[in-house]
CSV table of C-alpha atoms in Angstrom, one decimal:
chain,number,residue,atom,x,y,z
R,338,MET,CA,0.0,0.0,0.0
R,339,SER,CA,1.4,3.4,-1.0
R,340,LYS,CA,1.8,6.0,1.7
R,341,ARG,CA,0.1,9.3,1.0
R,342,ARG,CA,1.4,12.4,2.6
R,343,PRO,CA,-1.3,13.7,4.9
R,344,GLU,CA,-3.0,16.9,3.7
R,345,ASN,CA,-2.0,20.0,5.4
R,346,HIS,CA,-4.7,22.6,4.9
R,347,ASN,CA,-2.7,25.4,6.5
R,348,GLU,CA,0.2,24.7,4.1
R,349,GLY,CA,-2.2,24.9,1.1
R,350,SER,CA,-3.5,28.2,2.4
R,351,LYS,CA,0.0,29.5,2.7
R,352,LYS,CA,0.8,28.5,-0.9
R,353,ARG,CA,-2.4,30.3,-2.1
R,354,THR,CA,-1.5,33.4,-0.3
R,355,LYS,CA,2.1,33.5,-1.3
R,356,GLY,CA,2.9,36.4,-3.6
R,357,ILE,CA,-0.3,38.4,-2.7
R,358,PRO,CA,0.9,42.0,-2.0
R,359,ALA,CA,0.0,43.9,1.1
R,360,PHE,CA,-3.2,45.8,1.0
R,361,GLY,CA,-2.8,49.0,-1.1
R,362,ALA,CA,0.7,48.0,-2.4
R,363,ALA,CA,1.6,48.6,-6.0
R,364,THR,CA,1.1,45.7,-8.5
R,365,ASP,CA,2.0,45.1,-12.1
R,366,ALA,CA,-1.4,46.5,-13.1
R,367,ASP,CA,-0.2,49.9,-11.9
R,368,LEU,CA,2.7,50.1,-14.3
R,369,ILE,CA,2.3,52.4,-17.4
R,370,ARG,CA,2.1,50.4,-20.6
R,371,GLU,CA,1.8,51.4,-24.2
R,372,SER,CA,-1.7,50.8,-25.6
R,373,GLN,CA,-1.9,48.0,-28.1
R,374,ASN,CA,-5.2,49.2,-29.6
R,375,ALA,CA,-5.9,51.7,-32.3
R,376,PRO,CA,-7.3,55.0,-31.0
R,377,SER,CA,-11.1,55.4,-30.8
R,378,ALA,CA,-13.0,58.6,-30.9
R,379,ASN,CA,-15.6,57.1,-28.5
R,380,ALA,CA,-13.4,55.6,-25.8
R,381,PHE,CA,-15.9,56.0,-23.0
R,382,SER,CA,-16.8,53.7,-20.1
R,383,VAL,CA,-20.4,54.5,-19.6
R,384,ARG,CA,-22.5,53.9,-16.5
R,385,GLN,CA,-26.3,53.9,-16.6
R,386,LEU,CA,-27.8,56.4,-14.3
R,387,PRO,CA,-31.0,55.4,-12.4
R,388,LEU,CA,-34.3,56.5,-13.8
R,389,THR,CA,-35.6,59.8,-12.4
R,390,ASN,CA,-39.2,59.2,-13.4
R,391,LEU,CA,-41.5,56.4,-14.1
R,392,PRO,CA,-41.8,55.1,-17.7
R,393,SER,CA,-45.2,55.6,-19.3
R,394,LEU,CA,-47.8,52.9,-19.5
R,395,ILE,CA,-47.2,52.5,-23.2
R,396,THR,CA,-43.5,51.9,-22.7
R,397,LEU,CA,-44.2,49.3,-20.1
R,398,CYS,CA,-46.7,47.5,-22.3
R,399,ILE,CA,-44.2,47.4,-25.2
R,400,GLU,CA,-41.5,46.0,-23.0
R,401,VAL,CA,-43.8,43.3,-21.6
R,402,TYR,CA,-44.9,42.3,-25.1
R,403,THR,CA,-41.3,42.2,-26.3
R,404,ARG,CA,-40.2,40.0,-23.5
R,405,ASN,CA,-43.1,37.6,-23.9
R,406,ILE,CA,-43.7,37.7,-27.7
R,407,VAL,CA,-43.1,34.0,-28.3
R,408,GLU,CA,-45.3,32.8,-25.4
R,409,LEU,CA,-48.1,35.3,-26.3
R,410,HIS,CA,-48.3,34.1,-29.9
R,411,GLU,CA,-48.1,30.5,-28.9
R,412,GLN,CA,-51.0,30.7,-26.5
R,413,TYR,CA,-53.0,33.7,-27.8
R,414,ASN,CA,-52.0,34.0,-31.4
R,415,ASP,CA,-55.3,35.2,-32.9
R,416,GLU,CA,-55.8,37.8,-30.2
R,417,ALA,CA,-52.2,39.0,-30.4
R,418,ARG,CA,-52.4,39.4,-34.2
R,419,TYR,CA,-55.8,41.1,-33.9
R,420,TYR,CA,-54.5,43.8,-31.5
R,421,LEU,CA,-51.3,44.3,-33.5
R,422,LYS,CA,-53.4,45.2,-36.5
R,423,LEU,CA,-55.2,47.8,-34.5
R,424,LEU,CA,-52.0,49.6,-33.4
R,425,PRO,CA,-51.8,53.2,-34.7
R,426,ASP,CA,-48.8,53.8,-37.0
R,427,PRO,CA,-46.8,55.8,-34.3
R,428,LEU,CA,-47.2,53.0,-31.7
R,429,ALA,CA,-46.4,50.3,-34.3
R,430,THR,CA,-43.2,52.2,-35.1
R,431,ARG,CA,-42.2,52.4,-31.4
R,432,MET,CA,-43.0,48.7,-30.9
R,433,PHE,CA,-41.0,47.7,-34.0
R,434,ALA,CA,-38.0,49.7,-32.8
R,435,THR,CA,-38.0,47.9,-29.5
R,436,LEU,CA,-38.4,44.5,-31.1
R,437,ARG,CA,-35.5,45.2,-33.5
R,438,LYS,CA,-33.3,46.0,-30.6
R,439,GLU,CA,-34.4,43.3,-28.1
R,440,ARG,CA,-35.7,40.4,-30.2
R,441,PRO,CA,-34.5,40.7,-33.8
R,442,GLY,CA,-34.4,36.9,-34.3
R,443,VAL,CA,-38.1,36.4,-34.0
R,444,LEU,CA,-39.0,38.9,-36.7
R,445,SER,CA,-39.7,36.9,-39.9
R,446,HIS,CA,-40.4,38.5,-43.2
R,447,ALA,CA,-44.1,37.6,-43.0
R,448,PHE,CA,-44.5,39.0,-39.5
R,449,ILE,CA,-42.7,42.3,-40.5
R,450,ALA,CA,-44.7,42.7,-43.7
R,451,ALA,CA,-48.0,42.0,-42.0
R,452,TYR,CA,-47.8,44.4,-39.1
R,453,PHE,CA,-44.9,46.9,-39.4
R,454,ILE,CA,-44.6,48.0,-43.0
R,455,LYS,CA,-46.8,51.0,-42.6
R,456,GLY,CA,-46.7,54.6,-41.6
R,457,ASN,CA,-44.2,57.2,-42.8
R,458,GLU,CA,-41.1,55.7,-41.1
R,459,ILE,CA,-39.4,52.3,-41.6
R,460,ALA,CA,-36.1,50.9,-40.2
R,461,LEU,CA,-34.6,47.5,-41.0
R,462,ASP,CA,-31.1,46.3,-40.3
R,463,GLY,CA,-28.7,43.4,-40.7
R,464,GLU,CA,-29.4,42.0,-37.2
R,465,MET,CA,-32.8,40.9,-38.4
R,466,PRO,CA,-32.4,37.5,-40.2
R,467,GLY,CA,-36.0,37.7,-41.5
R,468,VAL,CA,-35.3,40.7,-43.7
R,469,SER,CA,-35.0,39.6,-47.4
R,470,LYS,CA,-35.5,40.8,-50.9
R,471,LEU,CA,-39.3,40.4,-50.4
R,472,THR,CA,-39.2,42.7,-47.3
R,473,ILE,CA,-37.3,45.4,-49.3
R,474,ASP,CA,-39.9,45.0,-52.1
R,475,ALA,CA,-42.7,45.5,-49.6
R,476,VAL,CA,-41.1,48.7,-48.4
R,477,GLY,CA,-40.9,50.0,-52.0
R,478,ASN,CA,-44.7,49.4,-52.4
R,479,MET,CA,-45.4,52.1,-49.7
R,480,GLY,CA,-44.8,54.6,-52.4
R,481,GLU,CA,-45.4,58.3,-51.7
R,482,GLU,CA,-46.4,57.7,-48.1
R,483,LEU,CA,-42.8,56.9,-46.8
R,484,ARG,CA,-40.7,59.8,-45.6
R,485,ASP,CA,-38.0,58.2,-43.4
R,486,LEU,CA,-36.2,55.0,-44.4
R,487,GLU,CA,-33.3,53.1,-42.8
R,488,LEU,CA,-31.8,50.0,-44.4
R,489,THR,CA,-28.6,49.5,-42.5
R,490,GLY,CA,-26.1,46.7,-42.5
R,491,LEU,CA,-28.0,44.6,-45.1
R,492,VAL,CA,-24.9,43.1,-46.7
R,493,LYS,CA,-26.8,40.4,-48.5
R,494,ILE,CA,-29.2,42.6,-50.4
R,495,SER,CA,-28.1,43.5,-53.9
R,496,ASP,CA,-27.7,46.9,-55.5
R,497,SER,CA,-30.6,46.3,-57.9
R,498,VAL,CA,-33.0,45.4,-55.0
R,499,PHE,CA,-32.3,48.6,-53.2
R,500,ALA,CA,-32.6,50.6,-56.4
R,501,SER,CA,-35.9,49.0,-57.3
R,502,ALA,CA,-37.5,49.9,-54.0
R,503,ILE,CA,-36.0,53.5,-53.6
R,504,LYS,CA,-37.1,54.6,-57.1
R,505,LYS,CA,-40.8,54.0,-55.9
R,506,LEU,CA,-40.3,56.3,-52.9
R,507,PRO,CA,-40.1,59.9,-54.4
R,508,ASN,CA,-41.0,61.7,-51.2
R,509,LEU,CA,-38.2,60.4,-49.1
R,510,GLU,CA,-36.7,63.1,-46.8
R,511,ARG,CA,-34.3,60.9,-44.9
R,512,LEU,CA,-32.4,57.8,-46.2
R,513,ASN,CA,-29.8,55.8,-44.2
R,514,LEU,CA,-28.1,53.0,-46.1
R,515,ARG,CA,-25.0,52.8,-43.8
R,516,GLY,CA,-23.2,49.5,-44.0
R,517,SER,CA,-25.3,48.0,-46.8
R,518,THR,CA,-22.2,47.4,-48.8
R,519,LYS,CA,-23.8,46.3,-52.1
R,520,ALA,CA,-25.7,49.6,-52.5
R,521,GLY,CA,-23.9,51.2,-55.4
R,522,VAL,CA,-24.4,52.8,-58.7
R,523,GLU,CA,-28.0,51.7,-59.3
R,524,THR,CA,-29.0,52.7,-55.8
R,525,ALA,CA,-27.4,56.2,-56.2
R,526,LYS,CA,-29.3,56.7,-59.5
R,527,ALA,CA,-32.5,55.8,-57.7
R,528,VAL,CA,-31.7,58.2,-54.8
R,529,SER,CA,-31.2,61.1,-57.3
R,530,ARG,CA,-35.0,60.9,-58.0
R,531,CYS,CA,-35.8,61.8,-54.4
R,532,LYS,CA,-35.9,65.6,-54.8
R,533,GLN,CA,-37.1,66.3,-51.2
R,534,LEU,CA,-34.2,64.4,-49.6
R,535,ARG,CA,-32.6,66.3,-46.7
R,536,VAL,CA,-30.6,63.6,-45.0
R,537,LEU,CA,-28.5,60.9,-46.8
R,538,ASN,CA,-26.2,58.4,-45.2
R,539,MET,CA,-24.3,56.2,-47.7
R,540,SER,CA,-21.3,55.4,-45.4
R,541,PHE,CA,-19.7,52.1,-46.1
R,542,THR,CA,-21.6,51.5,-49.3
R,543,SER,CA,-20.1,51.3,-52.8
R,544,PRO,CA,-21.3,54.1,-55.2
R,545,THR,CA,-18.9,55.6,-57.7
R,546,PRO,CA,-18.0,59.3,-57.6
R,547,ALA,CA,-19.9,59.8,-60.8
R,548,SER,CA,-23.1,58.3,-59.4
R,549,LEU,CA,-22.7,60.4,-56.2
R,550,ALA,CA,-22.4,63.5,-58.5
R,551,GLN,CA,-25.7,62.6,-59.9
R,552,VAL,CA,-27.3,62.5,-56.5
R,553,LEU,CA,-25.7,65.8,-55.3
R,554,GLY,CA,-26.6,67.6,-58.6
R,555,SER,CA,-30.2,66.6,-58.3
R,556,CYS,CA,-31.1,66.8,-54.6
R,557,GLY,CA,-31.0,70.5,-53.9
R,558,GLU,CA,-32.6,70.2,-50.4
R,559,LEU,CA,-29.8,68.1,-49.0
R,560,GLU,CA,-28.6,69.2,-45.5
R,561,VAL,CA,-26.8,66.1,-44.2
R,562,LEU,CA,-24.4,64.0,-46.2
R,563,LYS,CA,-22.4,61.0,-44.8
R,564,LEU,CA,-20.0,59.2,-47.0
R,565,ALA,CA,-17.6,57.6,-44.5
R,566,GLY,CA,-15.6,54.7,-45.9
R,567,VAL,CA,-16.9,55.0,-49.4
R,568,PRO,CA,-14.2,53.6,-51.7
R,569,ASN,CA,-12.6,55.5,-54.7
R,570,LEU,CA,-13.2,59.0,-53.2
R,571,THR,CA,-9.8,60.1,-54.3
R,572,PRO,CA,-8.8,63.8,-54.7
R,573,HIS,CA,-9.0,63.5,-58.5
R,574,ALA,CA,-12.4,61.8,-58.4
R,575,LEU,CA,-13.7,64.4,-56.1
R,576,THR,CA,-12.5,67.2,-58.4
R,577,SER,CA,-14.3,65.5,-61.4
R,578,CYS,CA,-17.3,65.0,-59.2
R,579,LEU,CA,-17.5,68.7,-58.4
R,580,GLN,CA,-17.4,69.7,-62.0
R,581,ALA,CA,-20.2,67.3,-62.8
R,582,ILE,CA,-22.2,68.6,-59.9
R,583,ALA,CA,-22.0,72.1,-61.2
R,584,GLY,CA,-23.3,71.1,-64.6
R,585,LEU,CA,-26.2,69.0,-63.2
R,586,GLY,CA,-27.1,71.8,-60.8
R,587,ASP,CA,-27.5,74.3,-63.7
R,588,ALA,CA,-29.6,71.8,-65.6
R,589,ASN,CA,-31.9,71.1,-62.7
R,590,GLY,CA,-32.1,74.8,-61.6
R,591,ILE,CA,-30.6,74.2,-58.1
R,592,GLU,CA,-27.5,75.2,-56.3
R,593,PRO,CA,-25.9,71.9,-55.2
R,594,LEU,CA,-24.5,71.6,-51.7
R,595,ALA,CA,-25.6,75.2,-50.8
R,596,LYS,CA,-27.9,74.0,-48.0
R,597,LEU,CA,-25.5,71.3,-46.6
R,598,THR,CA,-24.8,71.7,-42.9
R,599,CYS,CA,-23.2,68.3,-42.1
R,600,LEU,CA,-20.6,66.5,-44.1
R,601,LYS,CA,-18.9,63.2,-43.1
R,602,LEU,CA,-15.9,62.0,-45.1
R,603,ARG,CA,-14.3,59.9,-42.4
R,604,GLN,CA,-12.0,57.1,-43.7
R,605,THR,CA,-11.8,58.3,-47.3
R,606,ARG,CA,-8.8,59.4,-49.4
R,607,VAL,CA,-9.7,63.1,-49.4
R,608,ASN,CA,-6.8,65.6,-49.1
R,609,ASP,CA,-6.5,69.3,-48.4
R,610,VAL,CA,-6.8,70.5,-52.0
R,611,ALA,CA,-10.0,68.5,-52.7
R,612,LEU,CA,-11.5,69.5,-49.4
R,613,LEU,CA,-10.9,73.1,-50.0
R,614,SER,CA,-12.8,73.0,-53.3
R,615,LEU,CA,-15.6,71.1,-51.7
R,616,VAL,CA,-16.1,73.3,-48.6
R,617,ASP,CA,-16.1,76.4,-50.8
R,618,ARG,CA,-19.5,75.2,-52.1
R,619,MET,CA,-20.9,74.8,-48.6
R,620,PRO,CA,-21.5,78.2,-47.0
R,621,GLN,CA,-23.7,76.8,-44.3
R,622,ILE,CA,-21.5,73.9,-43.1
R,623,GLN,CA,-21.7,73.4,-39.4
R,624,HIS,CA,-20.5,69.8,-38.8
R,625,LEU,CA,-17.4,68.3,-40.5
R,626,ASP,CA,-15.9,64.9,-39.9
R,627,ILE,CA,-12.7,64.3,-41.8
R,628,SER,CA,-11.1,61.8,-39.4
R,629,PHE,CA,-8.8,59.1,-40.7
R,630,THR,CA,-8.0,61.0,-43.9
R,631,ALA,CA,-4.9,62.7,-45.4
R,632,ILE,CA,-5.7,66.2,-44.1
R,633,GLN,CA,-2.6,68.0,-43.0
R,634,THR,CA,-3.0,71.8,-43.2
R,635,LEU,CA,-6.7,72.7,-42.7
R,636,ALA,CA,-6.4,75.0,-45.8
R,637,PHE,CA,-10.2,75.1,-46.0
R,638,LEU,CA,-10.4,77.2,-42.9
R,639,ASP,CA,-10.0,80.9,-43.8
R,640,PRO,CA,-9.3,83.1,-40.7
R,641,GLU,CA,-10.6,86.1,-42.7
R,642,LYS,CA,-14.0,84.6,-42.8
R,643,SER,CA,-14.3,83.9,-39.0
R,644,GLU,CA,-17.3,86.1,-38.6
R,645,THR,CA,-19.3,84.2,-41.2
R,646,MET,CA,-18.0,80.7,-40.6
R,647,SER,CA,-20.6,78.7,-38.8
R,648,LEU,CA,-18.6,75.5,-38.1
R,649,GLU,CA,-19.7,74.0,-34.8
R,650,LYS,CA,-18.2,70.5,-34.9
R,651,LEU,CA,-14.8,69.5,-36.3
R,652,SER,CA,-13.5,65.9,-36.1
R,653,LEU,CA,-9.8,65.4,-37.0
R,654,THR,CA,-9.0,62.2,-35.2
R,655,SER,CA,-6.0,60.2,-36.5
R,656,ASN,CA,-5.0,62.6,-39.2
R,657,PRO,CA,-1.4,63.5,-40.1
R,658,LEU,CA,-2.2,67.0,-39.0
R,659,LYS,CA,0.6,69.5,-38.4
R,660,PRO,CA,0.2,71.2,-34.9
R,661,SER,CA,1.1,74.5,-36.4
R,662,ALA,CA,-1.9,74.4,-38.7
R,663,LEU,CA,-4.2,73.6,-35.9
R,664,LEU,CA,-2.9,76.4,-33.7
R,665,GLU,CA,-3.1,78.9,-36.6
R,666,LYS,CA,-6.7,78.1,-37.6
R,667,LEU,CA,-8.4,77.5,-34.3
R,668,PRO,CA,-9.0,81.2,-33.4
R,669,SER,CA,-11.2,81.5,-36.5
R,670,LEU,CA,-13.7,78.9,-35.2
R,671,ILE,CA,-15.5,81.2,-32.9
R,672,HIS,CA,-18.7,79.1,-33.0
R,673,LEU,CA,-17.0,75.8,-32.3
R,674,ARG,CA,-18.7,73.5,-29.8
R,675,THR,CA,-17.1,70.1,-30.5
R,676,LEU,CA,-13.4,69.4,-31.4
R,677,ASN,CA,-12.1,65.9,-31.8
R,678,ILE,CA,-8.3,65.8,-32.2
R,679,GLY,CA,-7.4,62.3,-31.1
R,680,ALA,CA,-4.1,60.7,-32.2
R,681,ILE,CA,-3.2,63.5,-34.5
R,682,GLY,CA,0.1,63.7,-36.4
R,683,ASP,CA,2.3,61.3,-38.3
R,684,PRO,CA,4.0,60.3,-36.1
R,685,LEU,CA,1.9,61.4,-33.1
R,686,ASN,CA,3.1,65.0,-32.4
R,687,LEU,CA,0.6,66.5,-29.9
R,688,THR,CA,3.2,67.0,-27.1
R,689,ASP,CA,3.0,68.8,-23.8
R,690,THR,CA,4.6,71.9,-25.3
R,691,VAL,CA,2.0,72.0,-28.1
R,692,LEU,CA,-0.8,71.4,-25.6
R,693,TYR,CA,0.1,74.4,-23.6
R,694,THR,CA,-0.2,76.6,-26.6
R,695,LEU,CA,-3.3,74.8,-27.8
R,696,THR,CA,-4.9,75.4,-24.4
R,697,ASP,CA,-4.4,79.1,-24.8
R,698,LYS,CA,-6.3,79.0,-28.1
R,699,LEU,CA,-9.1,76.8,-26.8
R,700,ALA,CA,-9.6,78.9,-23.7
R,701,GLU,CA,-10.8,81.7,-26.1
R,702,LEU,CA,-13.5,79.6,-27.7
R,703,THR,CA,-16.2,80.3,-25.2
R,704,GLN,CA,-18.8,78.0,-26.8
R,705,LEU,CA,-16.7,74.9,-26.7
R,706,GLU,CA,-18.5,72.0,-25.0
R,707,HIS,CA,-17.0,68.7,-26.2
R,708,VAL,CA,-13.3,67.9,-26.6
R,709,SER,CA,-11.5,64.6,-27.4
R,710,LEU,CA,-7.8,64.1,-27.0
R,711,VAL,CA,-8.1,60.4,-27.2
R,712,GLY,CA,-4.9,58.4,-28.1
R,713,ASN,CA,-2.4,61.2,-28.0
R,714,GLN,CA,0.2,59.1,-26.3
R,715,ARG,CA,3.0,61.6,-26.2
R,716,LEU,CA,1.1,63.7,-23.7
R,717,GLY,CA,2.5,63.5,-20.2
R,718,ILE,CA,6.0,62.2,-21.1
R,719,SER,CA,7.9,65.4,-20.6
R,720,LYS,CA,10.1,66.1,-17.6
R,721,ALA,CA,8.7,65.7,-14.1
R,722,GLY,CA,6.7,68.8,-12.9
R,723,ASP,CA,5.4,69.6,-16.4
R,724,HIS,CA,1.6,69.4,-16.1
R,725,ALA,CA,0.2,70.3,-19.5
R,726,ILE,CA,-2.7,68.0,-19.2
R,727,ALA,CA,-3.6,69.5,-15.8
R,728,ASP,CA,-3.4,73.0,-17.2
R,729,PHE,CA,-5.7,72.0,-20.1
R,730,VAL,CA,-8.3,70.4,-17.7
R,731,LEU,CA,-8.2,73.5,-15.4
R,732,ARG,CA,-8.7,76.1,-18.2
R,733,VAL,CA,-10.7,74.2,-20.8
R,734,GLY,CA,-11.8,70.8,-19.7
R,735,ARG,CA,-13.7,71.9,-16.6
R,736,ARG,CA,-16.2,73.9,-18.6
R,737,CYS,CA,-16.9,71.2,-21.1
R,738,LYS,CA,-19.8,68.8,-21.1
R,739,THR,CA,-17.8,65.9,-22.6
R,740,LEU,CA,-14.0,65.4,-22.1
R,741,ASN,CA,-12.4,62.4,-23.7
R,742,LEU,CA,-8.9,61.6,-22.4
R,743,GLY,CA,-8.9,57.9,-23.2
R,744,GLY,CA,-5.7,56.3,-24.4
R,745,ILE,CA,-3.4,58.8,-22.8
R,746,ASN,CA,-1.3,56.3,-20.8
R,747,ARG,CA,0.4,58.8,-18.6
R,748,LEU,CA,-2.7,60.5,-17.4
R,749,VAL,CA,-2.6,60.6,-13.6
R,750,SER,CA,-5.2,61.6,-11.0
R,751,ARG,CA,-3.6,65.0,-10.3
R,752,ASP,CA,-4.2,66.0,-13.9
R,753,LEU,CA,-7.9,65.9,-13.2
R,754,HIS,CA,-7.7,68.1,-10.1
R,755,GLY,CA,-8.9,71.1,-12.1
R,756,LEU,CA,-12.3,69.6,-12.3
R,757,LEU,CA,-12.6,70.3,-8.5
R,758,SER,CA,-10.2,73.3,-8.2
R,759,ASP,CA,-11.3,76.5,-6.5
R,760,ASP,CA,-8.8,78.5,-8.6
R,761,GLU,CA,-11.5,79.2,-11.2
R,762,PRO,CA,-15.3,79.8,-10.9
R,763,SER,CA,-17.3,76.8,-9.7
R,764,PRO,CA,-18.3,74.6,-12.6
R,765,VAL,CA,-22.0,75.3,-12.6
R,766,VAL,CA,-24.3,76.7,-15.2
R,767,GLY,CA,-23.9,80.4,-15.5
R,768,ALA,CA,-25.5,83.1,-17.7
R,769,GLY,CA,-24.8,84.4,-21.2
R,770,GLU,CA,-22.3,83.1,-23.7
R,771,HIS,CA,-19.8,82.3,-20.9
R,772,GLN,CA,-21.7,79.5,-19.4
R,773,ILE,CA,-19.7,77.0,-17.5
R,774,TYR,CA,-20.9,73.4,-17.5
R,775,ARG,CA,-20.4,70.4,-15.3
R,776,VAL,CA,-18.5,67.6,-17.0
R,777,ARG,CA,-21.1,64.9,-17.8
R,778,ASP,CA,-18.9,62.4,-19.8
R,779,LEU,CA,-15.3,61.8,-18.9
């Protein structure tokens, strides 16, 4: 018989506790490490705040139906279908939105077509396995009634199917095709028939510059245009596109791009020269997202037009931007409310020295509410005692609603002391244009 060593529970306990640091002692997790992830403009850790009021009875009913949809239709199918038919269009739209979010897998084509293809607003997405060519055809049959249409992330639907449906919807005012990658030339031609279109999102779709020119030269009411990730938007293609737009505008009796207030060219190949020609045609531009492009100089910003320039949001994340260009142009943006300058420079060149000067410029922009410095990893690496980030937080960050400092590895707690400091006025809502806000998102 083999002799087993008797178990010593105390010894096991000692082994398990060996190597555990004393309470509050530093561990490897406290060491600064370089981030392995690409910068994100939305690097927030969000906590849900408790409800401050009771949800409405309608909201509660929709939530209960959504949670129990399978059981209800198994036990009371006829009654459930009868009452679904009676839902007014606005309530059907609300219920469908909740079902899309919470229970997309139970939404078959037949169910969607029978109860939710109605009203003036429809939204379908790629998370719904029941959406097919037949569903898109049913949407097209709504004709002049439909005003607002979302067909997002539908990667299996062909260009011709999208085009066939959209050409039957002449009164569309808002169209979102984001992520429906096969929406291309035919779809763009169909969109050009929607003369009342005000909002168009074709991000991560595949139209050609020539087909986009046809849209922009025909839809004179367009206010919002999003083309993030659209391939082949090269500087040369954009120049040719602008020439075509001008000709089409004259033929259609409109001024293309004149009413545009929001433009998104994120993750395209646009450069400074092409953007300058484009922005010159958009006197009312307020929101501009040119993140992840080749923009270096901000040549489209003219300091001499600061009084008439209405730009409120500018996103420059991960551009090879020269700090000198940013410092030179910022004072002209007197209406700026949102500035995203995460991971700028190639290589990253937003240093503590630059940040001090940048803070001087930003402190003069009294309407600034949202700032992102995410991923600027050279901040905080200068000699000990240099507190550029702390200076920025004290003079600019404390009066913002949103402050994104994610991905700055050398950010330390003392840099945020300005959010509580008594050296400046208390961060509460004041009066007039010099309002000071509490930071809501950090």
